[in-house]
mmCIF file of C-alpha atoms in Angstrom:
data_model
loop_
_atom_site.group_PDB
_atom_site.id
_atom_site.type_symbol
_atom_site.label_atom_id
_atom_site.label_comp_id
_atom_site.label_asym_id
_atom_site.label_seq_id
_atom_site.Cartn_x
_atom_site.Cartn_y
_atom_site.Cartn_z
ATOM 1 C CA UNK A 18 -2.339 -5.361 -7.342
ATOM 2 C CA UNK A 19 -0.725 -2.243 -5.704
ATOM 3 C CA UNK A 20 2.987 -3.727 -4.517
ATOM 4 C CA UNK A 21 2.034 -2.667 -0.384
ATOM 5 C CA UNK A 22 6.173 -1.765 0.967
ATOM 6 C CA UNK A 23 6.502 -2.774 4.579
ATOM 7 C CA UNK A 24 8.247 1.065 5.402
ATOM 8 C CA UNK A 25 8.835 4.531 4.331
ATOM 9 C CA UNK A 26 11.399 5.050 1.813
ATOM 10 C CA UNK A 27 12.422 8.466 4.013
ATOM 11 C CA UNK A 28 12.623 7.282 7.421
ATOM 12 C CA UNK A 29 11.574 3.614 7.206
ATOM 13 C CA UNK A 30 9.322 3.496 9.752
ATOM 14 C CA UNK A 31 6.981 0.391 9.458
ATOM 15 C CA UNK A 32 3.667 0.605 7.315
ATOM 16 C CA UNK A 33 1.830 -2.755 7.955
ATOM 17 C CA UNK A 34 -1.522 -3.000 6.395
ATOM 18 C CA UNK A 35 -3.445 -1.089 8.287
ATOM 19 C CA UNK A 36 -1.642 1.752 9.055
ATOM 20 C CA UNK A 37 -1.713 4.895 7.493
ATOM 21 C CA UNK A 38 0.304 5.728 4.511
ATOM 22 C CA UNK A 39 1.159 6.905 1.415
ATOM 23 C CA UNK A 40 1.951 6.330 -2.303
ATOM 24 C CA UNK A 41 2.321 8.035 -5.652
ATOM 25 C CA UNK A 42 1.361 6.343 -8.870
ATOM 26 C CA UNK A 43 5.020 4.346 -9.157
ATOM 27 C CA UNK A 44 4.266 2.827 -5.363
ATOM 28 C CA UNK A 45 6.650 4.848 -3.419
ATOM 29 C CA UNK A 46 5.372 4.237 0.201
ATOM 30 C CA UNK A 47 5.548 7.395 2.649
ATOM 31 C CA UNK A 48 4.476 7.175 6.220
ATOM 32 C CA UNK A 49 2.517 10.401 7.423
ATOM 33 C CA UNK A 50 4.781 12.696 9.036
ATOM 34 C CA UNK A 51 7.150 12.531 5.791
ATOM 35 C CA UNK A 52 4.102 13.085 3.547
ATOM 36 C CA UNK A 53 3.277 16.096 5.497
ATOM 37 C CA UNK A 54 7.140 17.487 5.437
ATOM 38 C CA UNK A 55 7.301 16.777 1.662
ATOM 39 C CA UNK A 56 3.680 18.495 1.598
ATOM 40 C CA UNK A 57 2.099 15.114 -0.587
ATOM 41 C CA UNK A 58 5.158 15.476 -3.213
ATOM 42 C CA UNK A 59 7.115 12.261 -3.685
ATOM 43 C CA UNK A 60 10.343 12.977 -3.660
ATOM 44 C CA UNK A 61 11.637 10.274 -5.901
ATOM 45 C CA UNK A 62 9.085 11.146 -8.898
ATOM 46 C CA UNK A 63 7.628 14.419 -7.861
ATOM 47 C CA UNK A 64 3.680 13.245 -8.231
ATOM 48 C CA UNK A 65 1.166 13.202 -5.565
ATOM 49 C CA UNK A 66 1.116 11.027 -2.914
ATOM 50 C CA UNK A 67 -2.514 9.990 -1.944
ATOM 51 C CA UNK A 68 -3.722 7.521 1.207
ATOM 52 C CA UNK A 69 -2.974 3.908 0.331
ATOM 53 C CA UNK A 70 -6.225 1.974 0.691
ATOM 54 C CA UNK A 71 -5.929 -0.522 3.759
ATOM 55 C CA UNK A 72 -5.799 -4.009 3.501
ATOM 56 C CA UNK A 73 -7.515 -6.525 6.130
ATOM 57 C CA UNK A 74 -6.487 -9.597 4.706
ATOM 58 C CA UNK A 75 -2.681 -10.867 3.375
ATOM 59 C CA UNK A 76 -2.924 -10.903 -0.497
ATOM 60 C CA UNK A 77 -2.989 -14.511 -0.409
ATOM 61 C CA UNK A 78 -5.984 -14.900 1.796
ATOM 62 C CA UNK A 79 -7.335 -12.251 -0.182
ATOM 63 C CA UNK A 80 -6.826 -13.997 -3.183
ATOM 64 C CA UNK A 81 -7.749 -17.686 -2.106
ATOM 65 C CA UNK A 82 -11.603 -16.032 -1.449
ATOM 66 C CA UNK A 83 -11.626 -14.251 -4.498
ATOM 67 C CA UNK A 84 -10.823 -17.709 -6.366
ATOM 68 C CA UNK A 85 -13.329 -19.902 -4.422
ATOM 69 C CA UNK A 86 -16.434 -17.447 -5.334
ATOM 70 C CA UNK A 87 -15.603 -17.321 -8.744
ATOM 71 C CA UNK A 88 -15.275 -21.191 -8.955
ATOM 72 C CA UNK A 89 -17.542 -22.372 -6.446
ATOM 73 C CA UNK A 90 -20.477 -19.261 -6.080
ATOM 74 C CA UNK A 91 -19.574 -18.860 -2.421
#
């Protein structure tokens, strides 16, 4: 499970879970307008930064319907 970080590491502006932002393969969260100044480097590790995928749901609710349809079909 990607490790969602509740701000940028630049500027630390907030990045709840469904707002835009970024990460590299290590997780290092980016909010737009530093992606764009870095242009999609990460400056910690120097690899990409792509769109995190958006979450809907808290991990735990997430998980706790994941669990019921594999035990209980529904």
């Amino acid at each position: 499970m990607l490790k969602m970080k509740p701000h940028c590491e630049t500027c630390r502006t907030p990045t709840g879970l469904t707002d835009l932002a970024y990460i590299c393969s290590y997780e290092c969260t980016f909010c737009e307008s530093c992606t764009t100044a870095t242009g999609a480097v990460c400056p910690n590790c120097k690899g990409n930064l792509v769109a995190r995928p958006l979450r809907t749901k808290p991990p735990l609710q997430a998980l706790g319907s994941q669990l019921s349809r594999k035990l209980f079909g529904r």
